[in-house]
CSV table of C-alpha atoms in Angstrom, one decimal:
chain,number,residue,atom,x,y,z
A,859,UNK,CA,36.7,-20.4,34.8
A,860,UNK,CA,40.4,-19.3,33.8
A,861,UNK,CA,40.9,-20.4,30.7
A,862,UNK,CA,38.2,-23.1,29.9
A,863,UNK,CA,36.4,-22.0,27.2
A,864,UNK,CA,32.6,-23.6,26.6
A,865,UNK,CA,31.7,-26.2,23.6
A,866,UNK,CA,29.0,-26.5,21.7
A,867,UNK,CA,27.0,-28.4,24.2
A,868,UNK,CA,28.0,-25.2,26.8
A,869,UNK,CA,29.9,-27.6,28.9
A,870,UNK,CA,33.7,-26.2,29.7
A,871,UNK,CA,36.2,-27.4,27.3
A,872,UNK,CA,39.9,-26.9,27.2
A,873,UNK,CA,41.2,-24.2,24.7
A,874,UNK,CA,44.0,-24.8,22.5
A,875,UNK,CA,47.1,-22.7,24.8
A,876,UNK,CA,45.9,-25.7,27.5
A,877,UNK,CA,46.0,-28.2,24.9
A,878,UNK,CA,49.6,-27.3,24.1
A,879,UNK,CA,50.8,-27.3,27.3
A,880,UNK,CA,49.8,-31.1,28.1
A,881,UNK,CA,52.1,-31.9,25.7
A,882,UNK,CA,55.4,-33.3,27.5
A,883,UNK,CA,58.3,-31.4,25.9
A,884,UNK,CA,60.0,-34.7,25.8
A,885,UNK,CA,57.9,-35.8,23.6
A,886,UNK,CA,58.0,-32.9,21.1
A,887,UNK,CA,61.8,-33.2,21.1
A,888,UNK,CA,61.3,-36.6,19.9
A,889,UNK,CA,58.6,-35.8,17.3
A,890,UNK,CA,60.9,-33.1,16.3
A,891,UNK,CA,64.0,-35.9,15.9
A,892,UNK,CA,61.8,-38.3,14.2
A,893,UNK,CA,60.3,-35.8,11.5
A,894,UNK,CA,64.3,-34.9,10.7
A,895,UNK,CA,65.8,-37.7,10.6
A,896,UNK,CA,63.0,-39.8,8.4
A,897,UNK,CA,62.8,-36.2,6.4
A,898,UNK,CA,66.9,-36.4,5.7
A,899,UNK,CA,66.6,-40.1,4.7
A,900,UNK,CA,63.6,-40.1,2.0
A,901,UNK,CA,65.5,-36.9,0.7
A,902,UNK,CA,69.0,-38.4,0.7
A,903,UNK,CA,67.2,-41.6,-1.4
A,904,UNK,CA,65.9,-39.5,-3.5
A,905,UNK,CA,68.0,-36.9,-4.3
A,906,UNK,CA,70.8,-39.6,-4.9
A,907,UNK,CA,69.0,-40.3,-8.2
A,908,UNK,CA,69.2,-36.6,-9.2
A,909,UNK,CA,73.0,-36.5,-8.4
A,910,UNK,CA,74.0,-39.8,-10.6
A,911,UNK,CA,71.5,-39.0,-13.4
A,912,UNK,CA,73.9,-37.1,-15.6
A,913,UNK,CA,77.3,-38.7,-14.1
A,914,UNK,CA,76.4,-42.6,-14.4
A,915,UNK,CA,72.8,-43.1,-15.6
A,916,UNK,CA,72.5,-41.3,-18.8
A,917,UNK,CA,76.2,-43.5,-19.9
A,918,UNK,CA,75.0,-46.9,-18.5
A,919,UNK,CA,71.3,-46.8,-18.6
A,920,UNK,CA,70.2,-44.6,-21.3
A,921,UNK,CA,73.2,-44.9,-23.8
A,922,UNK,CA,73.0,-43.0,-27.2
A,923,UNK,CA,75.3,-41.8,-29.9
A,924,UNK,CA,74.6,-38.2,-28.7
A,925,UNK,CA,75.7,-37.4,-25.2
A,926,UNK,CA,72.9,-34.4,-25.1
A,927,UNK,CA,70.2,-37.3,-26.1
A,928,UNK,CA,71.1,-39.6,-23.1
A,929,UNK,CA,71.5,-36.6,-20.5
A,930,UNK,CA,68.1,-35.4,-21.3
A,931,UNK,CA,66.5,-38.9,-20.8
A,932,UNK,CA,68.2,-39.5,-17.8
A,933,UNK,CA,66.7,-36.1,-16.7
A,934,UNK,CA,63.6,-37.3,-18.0
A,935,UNK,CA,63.4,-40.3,-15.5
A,936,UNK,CA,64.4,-37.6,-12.5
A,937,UNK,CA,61.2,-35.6,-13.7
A,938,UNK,CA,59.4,-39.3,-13.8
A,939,UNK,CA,58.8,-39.4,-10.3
A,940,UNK,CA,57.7,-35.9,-9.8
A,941,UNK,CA,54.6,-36.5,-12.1
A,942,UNK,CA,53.4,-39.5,-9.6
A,943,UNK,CA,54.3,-37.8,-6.6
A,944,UNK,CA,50.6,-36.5,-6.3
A,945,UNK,CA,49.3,-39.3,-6.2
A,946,UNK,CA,51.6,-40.5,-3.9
A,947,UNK,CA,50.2,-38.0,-2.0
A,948,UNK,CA,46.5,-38.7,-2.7
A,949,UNK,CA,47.0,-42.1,-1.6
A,950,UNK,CA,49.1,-41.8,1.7
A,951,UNK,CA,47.5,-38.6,2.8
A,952,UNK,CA,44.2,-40.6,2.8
A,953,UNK,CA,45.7,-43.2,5.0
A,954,UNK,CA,47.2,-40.5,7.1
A,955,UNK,CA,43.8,-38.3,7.6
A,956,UNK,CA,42.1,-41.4,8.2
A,957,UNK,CA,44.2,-44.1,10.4
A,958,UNK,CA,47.1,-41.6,11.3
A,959,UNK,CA,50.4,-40.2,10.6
A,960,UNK,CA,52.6,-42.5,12.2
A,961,UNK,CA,51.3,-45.7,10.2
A,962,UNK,CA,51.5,-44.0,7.1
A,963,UNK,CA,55.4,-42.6,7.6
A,964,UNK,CA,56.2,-46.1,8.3
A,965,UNK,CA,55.3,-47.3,5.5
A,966,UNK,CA,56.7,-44.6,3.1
A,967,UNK,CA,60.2,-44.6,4.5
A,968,UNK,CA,59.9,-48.9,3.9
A,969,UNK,CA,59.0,-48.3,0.2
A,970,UNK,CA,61.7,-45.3,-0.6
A,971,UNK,CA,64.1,-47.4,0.9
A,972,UNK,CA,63.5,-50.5,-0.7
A,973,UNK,CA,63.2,-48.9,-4.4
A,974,UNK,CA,66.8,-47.3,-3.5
A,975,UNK,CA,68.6,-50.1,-2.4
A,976,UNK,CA,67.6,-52.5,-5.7
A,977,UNK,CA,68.7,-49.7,-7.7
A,978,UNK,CA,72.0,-50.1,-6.2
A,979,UNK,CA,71.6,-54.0,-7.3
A,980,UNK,CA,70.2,-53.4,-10.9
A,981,UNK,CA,71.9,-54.4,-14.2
A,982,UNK,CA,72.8,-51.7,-16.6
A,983,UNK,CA,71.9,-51.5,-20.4
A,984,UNK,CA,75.1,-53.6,-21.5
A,985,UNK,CA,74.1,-56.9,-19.4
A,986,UNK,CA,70.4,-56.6,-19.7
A,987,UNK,CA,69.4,-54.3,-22.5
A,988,UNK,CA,66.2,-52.6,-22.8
A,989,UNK,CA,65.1,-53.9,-19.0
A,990,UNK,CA,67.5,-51.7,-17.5
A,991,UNK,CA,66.0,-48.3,-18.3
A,992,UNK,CA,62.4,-50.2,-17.8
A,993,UNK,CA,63.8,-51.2,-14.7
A,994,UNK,CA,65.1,-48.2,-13.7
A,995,UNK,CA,62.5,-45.9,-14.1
A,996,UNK,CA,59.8,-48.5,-11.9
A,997,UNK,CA,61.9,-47.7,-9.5
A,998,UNK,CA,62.0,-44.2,-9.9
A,999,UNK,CA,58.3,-44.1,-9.9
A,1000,UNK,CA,58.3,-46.0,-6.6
A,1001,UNK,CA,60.4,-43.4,-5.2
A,1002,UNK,CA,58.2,-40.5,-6.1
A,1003,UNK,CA,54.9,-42.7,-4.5
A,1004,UNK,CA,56.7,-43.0,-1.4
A,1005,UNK,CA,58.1,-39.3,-1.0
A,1006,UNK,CA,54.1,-38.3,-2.4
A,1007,UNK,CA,53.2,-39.6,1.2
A,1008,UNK,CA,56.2,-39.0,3.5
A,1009,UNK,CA,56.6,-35.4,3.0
A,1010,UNK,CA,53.7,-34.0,4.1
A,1011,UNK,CA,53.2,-36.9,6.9
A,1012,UNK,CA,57.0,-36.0,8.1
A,1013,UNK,CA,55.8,-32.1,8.1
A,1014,UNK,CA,52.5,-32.8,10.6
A,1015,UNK,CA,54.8,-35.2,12.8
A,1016,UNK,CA,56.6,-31.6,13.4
A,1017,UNK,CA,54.3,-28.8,12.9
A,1018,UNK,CA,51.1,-30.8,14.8
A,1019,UNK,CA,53.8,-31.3,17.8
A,1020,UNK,CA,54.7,-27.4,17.8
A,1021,UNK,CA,53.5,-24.7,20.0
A,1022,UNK,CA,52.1,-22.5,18.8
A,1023,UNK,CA,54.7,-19.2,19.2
A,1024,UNK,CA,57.8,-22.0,18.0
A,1025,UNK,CA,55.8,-23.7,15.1
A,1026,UNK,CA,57.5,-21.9,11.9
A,1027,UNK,CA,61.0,-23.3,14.0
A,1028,UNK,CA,59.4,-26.0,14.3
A,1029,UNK,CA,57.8,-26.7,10.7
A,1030,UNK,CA,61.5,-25.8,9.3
A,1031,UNK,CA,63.5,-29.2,11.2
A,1032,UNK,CA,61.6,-30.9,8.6
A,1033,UNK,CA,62.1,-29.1,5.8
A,1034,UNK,CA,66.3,-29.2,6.5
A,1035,UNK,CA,66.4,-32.6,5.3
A,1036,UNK,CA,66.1,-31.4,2.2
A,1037,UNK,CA,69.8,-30.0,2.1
A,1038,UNK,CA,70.9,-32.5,5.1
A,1039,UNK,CA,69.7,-35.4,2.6
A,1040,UNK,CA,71.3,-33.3,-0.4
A,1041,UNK,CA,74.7,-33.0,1.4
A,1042,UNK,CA,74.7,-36.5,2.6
A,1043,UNK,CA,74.6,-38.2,-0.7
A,1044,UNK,CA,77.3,-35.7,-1.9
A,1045,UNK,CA,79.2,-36.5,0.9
A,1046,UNK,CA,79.7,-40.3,0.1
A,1047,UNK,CA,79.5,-39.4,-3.6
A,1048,UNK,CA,82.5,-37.7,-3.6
A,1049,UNK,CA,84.2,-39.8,-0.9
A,1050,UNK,CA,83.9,-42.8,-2.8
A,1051,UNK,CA,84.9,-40.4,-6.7
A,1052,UNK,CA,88.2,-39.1,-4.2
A,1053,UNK,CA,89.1,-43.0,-3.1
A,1054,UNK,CA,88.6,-45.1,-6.1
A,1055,UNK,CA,89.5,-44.5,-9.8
A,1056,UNK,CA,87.0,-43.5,-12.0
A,1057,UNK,CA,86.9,-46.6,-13.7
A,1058,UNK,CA,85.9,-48.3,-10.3
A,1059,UNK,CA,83.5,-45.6,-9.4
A,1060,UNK,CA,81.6,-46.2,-12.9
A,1061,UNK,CA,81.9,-49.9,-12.7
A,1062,UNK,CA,80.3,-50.6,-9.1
A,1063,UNK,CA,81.3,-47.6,-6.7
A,1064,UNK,CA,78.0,-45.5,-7.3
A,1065,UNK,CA,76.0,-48.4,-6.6
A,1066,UNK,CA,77.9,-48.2,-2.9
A,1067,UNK,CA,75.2,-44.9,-1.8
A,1068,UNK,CA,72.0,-46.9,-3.4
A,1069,UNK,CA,72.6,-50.2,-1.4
A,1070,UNK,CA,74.1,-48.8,2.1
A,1071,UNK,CA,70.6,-47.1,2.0
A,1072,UNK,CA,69.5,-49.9,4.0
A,1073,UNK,CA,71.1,-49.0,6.9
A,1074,UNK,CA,69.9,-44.8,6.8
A,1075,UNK,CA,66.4,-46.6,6.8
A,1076,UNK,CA,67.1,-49.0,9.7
A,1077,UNK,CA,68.0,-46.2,11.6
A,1078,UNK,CA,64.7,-44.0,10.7
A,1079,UNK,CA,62.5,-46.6,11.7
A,1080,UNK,CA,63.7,-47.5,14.9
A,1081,UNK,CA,63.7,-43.5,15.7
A,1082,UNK,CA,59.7,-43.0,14.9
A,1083,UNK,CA,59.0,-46.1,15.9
A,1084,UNK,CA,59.6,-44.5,19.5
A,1085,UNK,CA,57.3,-41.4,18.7
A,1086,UNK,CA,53.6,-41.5,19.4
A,1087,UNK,CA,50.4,-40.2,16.9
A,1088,UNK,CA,50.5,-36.3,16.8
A,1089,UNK,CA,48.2,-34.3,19.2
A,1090,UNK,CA,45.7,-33.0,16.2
A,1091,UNK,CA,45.3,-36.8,14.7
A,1092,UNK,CA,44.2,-37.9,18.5
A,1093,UNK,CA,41.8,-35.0,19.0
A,1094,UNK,CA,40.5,-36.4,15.7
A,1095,UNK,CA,39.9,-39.6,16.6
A,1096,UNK,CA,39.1,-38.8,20.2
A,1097,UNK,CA,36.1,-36.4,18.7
A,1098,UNK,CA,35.7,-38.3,15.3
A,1099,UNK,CA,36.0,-35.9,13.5
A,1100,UNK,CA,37.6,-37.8,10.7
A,1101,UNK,CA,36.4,-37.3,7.1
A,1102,UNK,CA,35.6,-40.5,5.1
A,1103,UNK,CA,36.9,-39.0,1.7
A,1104,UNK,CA,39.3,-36.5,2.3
A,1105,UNK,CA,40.0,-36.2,-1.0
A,1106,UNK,CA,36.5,-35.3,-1.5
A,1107,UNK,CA,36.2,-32.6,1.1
A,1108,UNK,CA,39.4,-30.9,-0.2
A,1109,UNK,CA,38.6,-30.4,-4.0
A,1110,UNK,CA,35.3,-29.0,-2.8
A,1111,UNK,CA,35.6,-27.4,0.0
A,1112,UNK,CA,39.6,-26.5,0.0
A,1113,UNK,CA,40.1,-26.2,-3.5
A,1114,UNK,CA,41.4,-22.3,-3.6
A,1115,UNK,CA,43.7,-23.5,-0.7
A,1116,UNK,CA,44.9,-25.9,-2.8
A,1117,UNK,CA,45.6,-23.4,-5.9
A,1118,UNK,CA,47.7,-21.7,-3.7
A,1119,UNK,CA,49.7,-23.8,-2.7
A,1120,UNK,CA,50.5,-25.0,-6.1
A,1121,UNK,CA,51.9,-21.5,-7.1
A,1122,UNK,CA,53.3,-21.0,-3.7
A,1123,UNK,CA,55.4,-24.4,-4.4
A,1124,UNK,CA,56.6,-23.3,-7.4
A,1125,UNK,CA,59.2,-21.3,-6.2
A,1126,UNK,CA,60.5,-23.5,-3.5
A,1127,UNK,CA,60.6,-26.5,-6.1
A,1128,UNK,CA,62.0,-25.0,-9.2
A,1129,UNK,CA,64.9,-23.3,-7.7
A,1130,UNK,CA,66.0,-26.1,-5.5
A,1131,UNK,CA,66.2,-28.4,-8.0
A,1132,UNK,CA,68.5,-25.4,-10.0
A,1133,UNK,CA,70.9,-25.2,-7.4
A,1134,UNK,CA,70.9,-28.9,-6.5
A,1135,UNK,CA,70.1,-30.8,-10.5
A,1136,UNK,CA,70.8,-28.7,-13.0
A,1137,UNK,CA,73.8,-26.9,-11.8
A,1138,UNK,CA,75.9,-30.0,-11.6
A,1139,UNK,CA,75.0,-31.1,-15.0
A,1140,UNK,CA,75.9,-27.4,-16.4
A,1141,UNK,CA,79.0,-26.9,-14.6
A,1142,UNK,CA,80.3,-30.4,-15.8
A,1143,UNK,CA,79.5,-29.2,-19.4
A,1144,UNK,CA,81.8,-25.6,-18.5
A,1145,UNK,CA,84.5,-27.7,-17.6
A,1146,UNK,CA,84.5,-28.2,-13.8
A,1147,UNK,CA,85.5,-31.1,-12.7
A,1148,UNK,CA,83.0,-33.6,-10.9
A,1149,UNK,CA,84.2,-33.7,-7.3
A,1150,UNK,CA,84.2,-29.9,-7.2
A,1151,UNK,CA,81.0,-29.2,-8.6
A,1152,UNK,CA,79.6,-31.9,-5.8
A,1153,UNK,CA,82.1,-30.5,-3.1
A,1154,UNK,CA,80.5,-27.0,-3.8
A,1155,UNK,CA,76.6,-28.2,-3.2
A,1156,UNK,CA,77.7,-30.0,-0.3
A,1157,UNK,CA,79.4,-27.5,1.7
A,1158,UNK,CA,76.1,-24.5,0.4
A,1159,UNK,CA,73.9,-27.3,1.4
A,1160,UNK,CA,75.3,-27.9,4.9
A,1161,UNK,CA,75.4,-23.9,5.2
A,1162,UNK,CA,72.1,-23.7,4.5
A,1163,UNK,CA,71.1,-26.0,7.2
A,1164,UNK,CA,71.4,-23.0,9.9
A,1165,UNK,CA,69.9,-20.8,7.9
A,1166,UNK,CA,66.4,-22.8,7.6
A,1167,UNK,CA,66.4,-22.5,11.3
A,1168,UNK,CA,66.8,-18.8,11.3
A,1169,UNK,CA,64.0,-18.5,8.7
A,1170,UNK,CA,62.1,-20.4,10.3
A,1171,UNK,CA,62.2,-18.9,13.7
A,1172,UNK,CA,62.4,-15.4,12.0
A,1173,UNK,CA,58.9,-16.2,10.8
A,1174,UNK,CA,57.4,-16.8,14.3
A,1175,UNK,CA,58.6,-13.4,14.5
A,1176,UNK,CA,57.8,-11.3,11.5
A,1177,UNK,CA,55.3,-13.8,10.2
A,1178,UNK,CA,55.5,-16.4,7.2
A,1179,UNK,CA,54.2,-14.5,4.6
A,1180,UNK,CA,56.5,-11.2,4.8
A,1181,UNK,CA,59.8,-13.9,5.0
A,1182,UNK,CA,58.6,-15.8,2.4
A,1183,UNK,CA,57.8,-12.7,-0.1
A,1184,UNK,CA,60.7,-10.8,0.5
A,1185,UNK,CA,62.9,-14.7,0.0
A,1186,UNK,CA,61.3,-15.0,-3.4
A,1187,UNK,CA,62.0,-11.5,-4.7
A,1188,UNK,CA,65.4,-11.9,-3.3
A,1189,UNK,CA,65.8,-14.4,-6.1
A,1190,UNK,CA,64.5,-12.6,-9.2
A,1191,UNK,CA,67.4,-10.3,-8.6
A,1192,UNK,CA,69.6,-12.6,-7.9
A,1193,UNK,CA,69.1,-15.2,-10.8
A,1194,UNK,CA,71.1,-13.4,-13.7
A,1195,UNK,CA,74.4,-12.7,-11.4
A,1196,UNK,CA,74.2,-16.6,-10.5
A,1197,UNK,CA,74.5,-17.9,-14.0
A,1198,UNK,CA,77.4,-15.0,-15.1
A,1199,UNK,CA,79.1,-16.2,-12.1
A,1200,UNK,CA,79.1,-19.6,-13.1
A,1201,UNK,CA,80.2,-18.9,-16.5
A,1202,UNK,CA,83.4,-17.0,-15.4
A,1203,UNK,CA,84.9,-21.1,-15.1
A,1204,UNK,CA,86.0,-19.7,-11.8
A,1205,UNK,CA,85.4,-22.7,-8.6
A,1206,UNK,CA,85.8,-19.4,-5.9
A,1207,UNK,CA,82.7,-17.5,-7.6
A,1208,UNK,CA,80.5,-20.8,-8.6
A,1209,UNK,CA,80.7,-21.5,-4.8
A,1210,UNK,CA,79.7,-18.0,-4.2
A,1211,UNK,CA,76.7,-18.4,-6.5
A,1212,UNK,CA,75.7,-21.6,-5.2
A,1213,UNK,CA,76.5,-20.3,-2.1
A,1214,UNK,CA,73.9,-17.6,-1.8
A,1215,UNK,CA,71.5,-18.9,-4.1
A,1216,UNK,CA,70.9,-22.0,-2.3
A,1217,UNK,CA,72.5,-21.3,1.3
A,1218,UNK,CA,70.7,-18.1,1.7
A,1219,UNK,CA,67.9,-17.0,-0.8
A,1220,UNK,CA,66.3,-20.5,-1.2
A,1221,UNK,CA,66.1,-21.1,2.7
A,1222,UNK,CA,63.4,-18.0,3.4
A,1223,UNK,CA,61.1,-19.9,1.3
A,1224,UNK,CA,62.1,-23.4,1.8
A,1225,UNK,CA,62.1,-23.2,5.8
A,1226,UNK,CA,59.1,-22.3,5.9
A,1227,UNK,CA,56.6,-23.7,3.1
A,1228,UNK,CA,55.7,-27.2,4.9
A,1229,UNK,CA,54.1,-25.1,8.0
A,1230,UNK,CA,52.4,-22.2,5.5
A,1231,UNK,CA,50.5,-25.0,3.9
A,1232,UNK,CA,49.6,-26.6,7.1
A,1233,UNK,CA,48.6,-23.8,8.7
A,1234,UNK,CA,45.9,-23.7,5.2
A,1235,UNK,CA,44.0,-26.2,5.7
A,1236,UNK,CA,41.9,-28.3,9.2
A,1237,UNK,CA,43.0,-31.0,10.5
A,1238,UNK,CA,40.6,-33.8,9.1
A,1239,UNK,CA,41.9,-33.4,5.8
A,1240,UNK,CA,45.4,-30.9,6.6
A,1241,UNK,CA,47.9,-34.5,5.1
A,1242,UNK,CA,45.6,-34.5,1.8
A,1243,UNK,CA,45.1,-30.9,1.3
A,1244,UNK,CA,49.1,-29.5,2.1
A,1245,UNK,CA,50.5,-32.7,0.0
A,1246,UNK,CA,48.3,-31.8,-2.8
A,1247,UNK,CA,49.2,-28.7,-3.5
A,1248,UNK,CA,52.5,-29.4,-2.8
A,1249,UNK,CA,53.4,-32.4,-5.0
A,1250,UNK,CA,51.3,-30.8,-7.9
A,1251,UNK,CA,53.5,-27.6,-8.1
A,1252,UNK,CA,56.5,-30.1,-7.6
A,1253,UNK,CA,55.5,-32.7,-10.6
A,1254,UNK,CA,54.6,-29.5,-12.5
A,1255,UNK,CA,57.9,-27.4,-12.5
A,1256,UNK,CA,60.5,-29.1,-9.8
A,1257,UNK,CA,61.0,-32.4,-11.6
A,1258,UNK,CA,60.5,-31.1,-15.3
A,1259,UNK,CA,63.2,-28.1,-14.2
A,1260,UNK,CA,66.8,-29.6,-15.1
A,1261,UNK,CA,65.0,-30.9,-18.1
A,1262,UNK,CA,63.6,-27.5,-19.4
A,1263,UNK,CA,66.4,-25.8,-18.3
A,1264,UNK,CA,68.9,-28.4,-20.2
A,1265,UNK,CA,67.1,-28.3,-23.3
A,1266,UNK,CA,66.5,-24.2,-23.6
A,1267,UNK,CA,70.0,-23.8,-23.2
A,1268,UNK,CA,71.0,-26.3,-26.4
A,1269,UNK,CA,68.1,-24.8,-28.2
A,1270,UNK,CA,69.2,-21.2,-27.9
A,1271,UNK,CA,72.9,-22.3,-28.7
A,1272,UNK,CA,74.4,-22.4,-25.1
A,1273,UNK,CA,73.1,-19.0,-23.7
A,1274,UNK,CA,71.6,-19.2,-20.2
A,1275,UNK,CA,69.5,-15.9,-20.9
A,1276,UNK,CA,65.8,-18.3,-21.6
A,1277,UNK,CA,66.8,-19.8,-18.0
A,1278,UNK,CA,66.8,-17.0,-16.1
A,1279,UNK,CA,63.4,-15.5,-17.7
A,1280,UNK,CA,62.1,-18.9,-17.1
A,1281,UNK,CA,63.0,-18.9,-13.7
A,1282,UNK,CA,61.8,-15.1,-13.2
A,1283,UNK,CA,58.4,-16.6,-14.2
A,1284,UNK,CA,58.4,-19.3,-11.6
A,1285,UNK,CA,59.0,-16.8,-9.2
A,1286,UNK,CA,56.1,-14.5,-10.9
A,1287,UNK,CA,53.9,-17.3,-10.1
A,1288,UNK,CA,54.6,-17.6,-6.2
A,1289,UNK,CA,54.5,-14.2,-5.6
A,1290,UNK,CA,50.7,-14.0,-6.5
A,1291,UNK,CA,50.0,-17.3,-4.9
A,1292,UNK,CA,51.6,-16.2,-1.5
A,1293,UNK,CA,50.5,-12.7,-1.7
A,1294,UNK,CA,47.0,-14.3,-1.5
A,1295,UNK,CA,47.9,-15.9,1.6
A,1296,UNK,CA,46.0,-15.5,5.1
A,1297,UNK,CA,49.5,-15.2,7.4
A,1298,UNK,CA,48.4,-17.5,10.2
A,1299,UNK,CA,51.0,-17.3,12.4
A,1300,UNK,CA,50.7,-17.0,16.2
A,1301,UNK,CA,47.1,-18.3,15.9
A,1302,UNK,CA,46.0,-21.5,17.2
A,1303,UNK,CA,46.6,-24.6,14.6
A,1304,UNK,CA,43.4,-26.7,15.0
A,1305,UNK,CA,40.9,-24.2,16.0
C-alpha cells in the first residue's frame, strides 16, 4: 500500500508526510498567528522591564547616593527573573507534556500580563519605602515564571503545526516576537518621552506601557483561544504515549540534549540582551540622548523582523546547523567594531552597530534556536526538555548580561575591552554546543 507504512502490531499505519497533509492549512495559519502574536506580547511585558530599569527604576525604586549603585540593582532585578525562568519552565512544561499546550499558554500569558499591569499601579520608594523594591521584584519573578512556560509552549504551537520542508520558517514566527515585542515597548516608550515632559514621563507616563498591557493580553487570548491542541500533543494522547514525570525522563534519558542546548542558548541570550539591555544603559552614560538610543533599537528591531524569516526559511534550505554556526562566528568578528562604533558619540554609526549586530548577525541564531531544540528532543517530553535547556542558559548568562557587562566596564575604568572578551567567550561556548548538534532538518518531527 502507497504510502502506509506497518506498526508494531503489522497493521498499516499512516506515516508522518500523510500525517502532515490532514492538517488543514487553515489551521496552521492560525497556529502560526496565535504563536506570534501571544510570543510578541509576553516579550513586549517583559522586555518593558528591561527598557525602564536604568531610565525610571533604578531613580524611583532602588534610590542610592551613587548613581552606578542603583543602576546595577535595578539590573539586578532584570537578571531576577532569568534565575526562576527554569523553573518556570519545569513547572509549565510539565503541564504542557502532560494536559497540553493550549491550557498551559493560557495560563502563562494571564500571569505575565497580570504581574505587568500592577507594576504599572505600584508605589515607588518615596510613598512606600522598602515595599517598593520588595514589591517590585515579586513581580519580576512572576514575570520570569510565566515566560519559563510560555516560550517553549508558544514555540510547539508553531513548530508541531509545521510541515515538515517549511518548519525552520515556521519555528522563526515565534521567535520574531522577540524584536516585535522589543520594538513595541520602544515604540510607546518614546512616544509617550516625545509627547510629555520629562517631568511627566517620570512622574506617571512610564507607568502608561505597564497598565495598557491589559489590553495586548485581551487581544492574545481571544486569538489562541480560536486555535486547537497541536497535532504531536493529540497523537500523544490519542496513543498515550504521555510520560508521567517528564522531568524525570529528560534528566535521564535526555540529559546530553539538554547540555546542549544550554551552550547553544548562550549565544542567542547573551547578545540579545547586549543589543537590546545593555546598550541603552551605556549609550545614555556616552551622552546620547534617551529617545535616540530607544529610536535606534526600535527601528534595528523592526529590521530584524524580515530577517528572522529569511533565516529561518534559509535553514529549510541549507540546514539549521550550518546557518546557525556561520551566525555565531559572524559575531566574534563583529563584537569589537560594535563597541568602537558606539564610542565614536556618533547617532549615524551607533545605528549602524545596532543595526547589524542585532538586525543581521543576531537573527541567524535567534530565528532559528526555538525549532533546533525542538527538533532535540520526542514529543512526550519535547515542552520540558527544549524549555530546560533553554531557560538555564538564559538565567545563566542572558539576564546576568547587562549586569556583568555594566560592572566590568566600571571596574576596568570605562574600557569596553573585558566586554568584548566576555562576549567572545559566550560565543566560544555555543559553537561547541551546536557543533555537537544532529542537524534534523527535512526529517520527520515525531518519528
Amino acid at each position: 500500500m502507497s504510502g502506509i507504512a506497518p506498526n508494531s502490531a503489522g497493521t498499516p499505519s499512516l506515516t508522518s508526510a500523510m500525517k502532515e497533509t490532514m492538517v488543514p492549512d487553515a489551521e496552521r495559519r492560525r497556529a502560526l498567528l496565535g504563536s506570534a502574536v501571544g510570543s510578541t506580547i509576553e516579550w513586549y511585558d517583559y522586555f518593558l522591564y528591561g527598557t525602564m530599569a536604568s531610565i525610571i527604576f533604578a531613580k524611583q525604586f532602588f534610590p542610592s547616593t551613587d548613581p552606578l549603585v542603583s543602576n546595577l540593582l535595578a539590573l539586578a532585578t532584570f537578571a531576577l527573573a532569568f534565575v526562576i525562568r527554569p523553573l518556570g519552565g519545569v513547572i509549565f512544561a510539565h503541564i504542557g507534556d502532560r494536559v497540553g499546550r493550549k491550557k498551559t499558554l493560557a495560563i502563562t500569558l494571564t500571569m505575565m500580563g497580570m504581574s505587568t499591569v500592577l507594576m504599572g499601579l505600584l508605589p515607588n520608594y518615596d510613598q512606600i519605602g522598602v515595599w517598593a523594591p520588595i514589591l517590585l521584584s515579586l513581580l519580576r519573578l512572576m514575570q520570569g515564571l510565566a515566560l519559563g512556560g510560555e516560550w517553549g509552549g508558544g514555540v510547539l504551537l508553531a513548530v508541531e503545526y509545521s510541515p515538515r520542508h517549511r518548519r525552520g520558517f515556521y519555528g522563526a514566527v515565534p521567535q520574531t516576537g522577540a524584536v516585535l515585542g522589543l520594538a513595541l515597548g520602544n515604540i510607546i516608550t518614546s512616544l509617550l518621552s516625545n509627547s510629555i515632559s520629562d517631568a511627566d514621563f517620570q512622574s506617571w507616563g512610564w507607568r502608561i506601557p505597564f497598565v495598557g498591557s491589559i489590553v495586548l493580553v485581551l487581544i492574545g487570548m481571544w486569538i489562541r483561544n480560536a486555535v486547537g491542541e497541536t497535532p504531536s500533543f493529540k497523537r500523544i494522547l490519542a496513543t498515550r504515549t504521555e510520560t508521567r514525570i517528564p522531568l524525570k525522563e529528560t534528566l535521564q534519558d535526555h540529559w546530553r540534549a539538554v547540555l546542549i542546548a544550554i551552550g547553544a542558548k548562550v549565544v542567542e541570550t547573551s547578545t540579545f540582551f547586549l543589543y537590546a539591555t545593555f546598550t541603552i544603559s551605556y549609550m545614555i552614560g556616552h551622552g546620547f540622548q534617551r529617545s535616540d538610543i530607544l529610536n535606534i533599537v526600535l527601528v534595528c528591531a523592526l529590521i530584524a523582523f524580515p530577517f528572522m524569516l529569511y533565516f529561518g526559511h534559509l535553514s529549510d534550505k541549507i540546514g539549521r546547523k550550518k546557518v546557525f554556526l556561520w551566525g555565531t562566528v559572524a559575531f566574534i568578528v563583529w563584537i569589537g567594531p560594535y563597541f568602537w562604533l558606539l564610542n565614536q558619540k556618533s547617532i549615524l554609526l551607533a545605528s549602524v552597530a545596532v543595526g547589524v549586530g542585532l538586525s543581521v548577525i543576531w537573527t541567524t541564531y535567534g530565528s532559528m534556536i526555538g525549532t533546533l531544540l525542538a527538533e532535540a528532543f520526542p514529543p512526550s517530553i519535547r515542552y520540558t526538555g527544549m524549555s530546560l535547556g533553554y531557560q538555564i542558559g538564559a538565567a545563566l548568562v542572558g539576564g546576568p548580561m547587562p549586569l556583568i557587562a555594566t560592572a566590568l566596564v566600571a571596574y576596568f575604568g570605562g574600557s569596553y575591552v573585558p566586554v568584548v572578551f566576555f562576549m567572545i567567550a559566550c560565543a566560544l561556548v555555543s559553537l561547541v554546543a551546536v557543533a555537537l548538534v544532529k542537524d534534523r532538518s527535512g526529517l520527520p518531527l515525531d518519528d
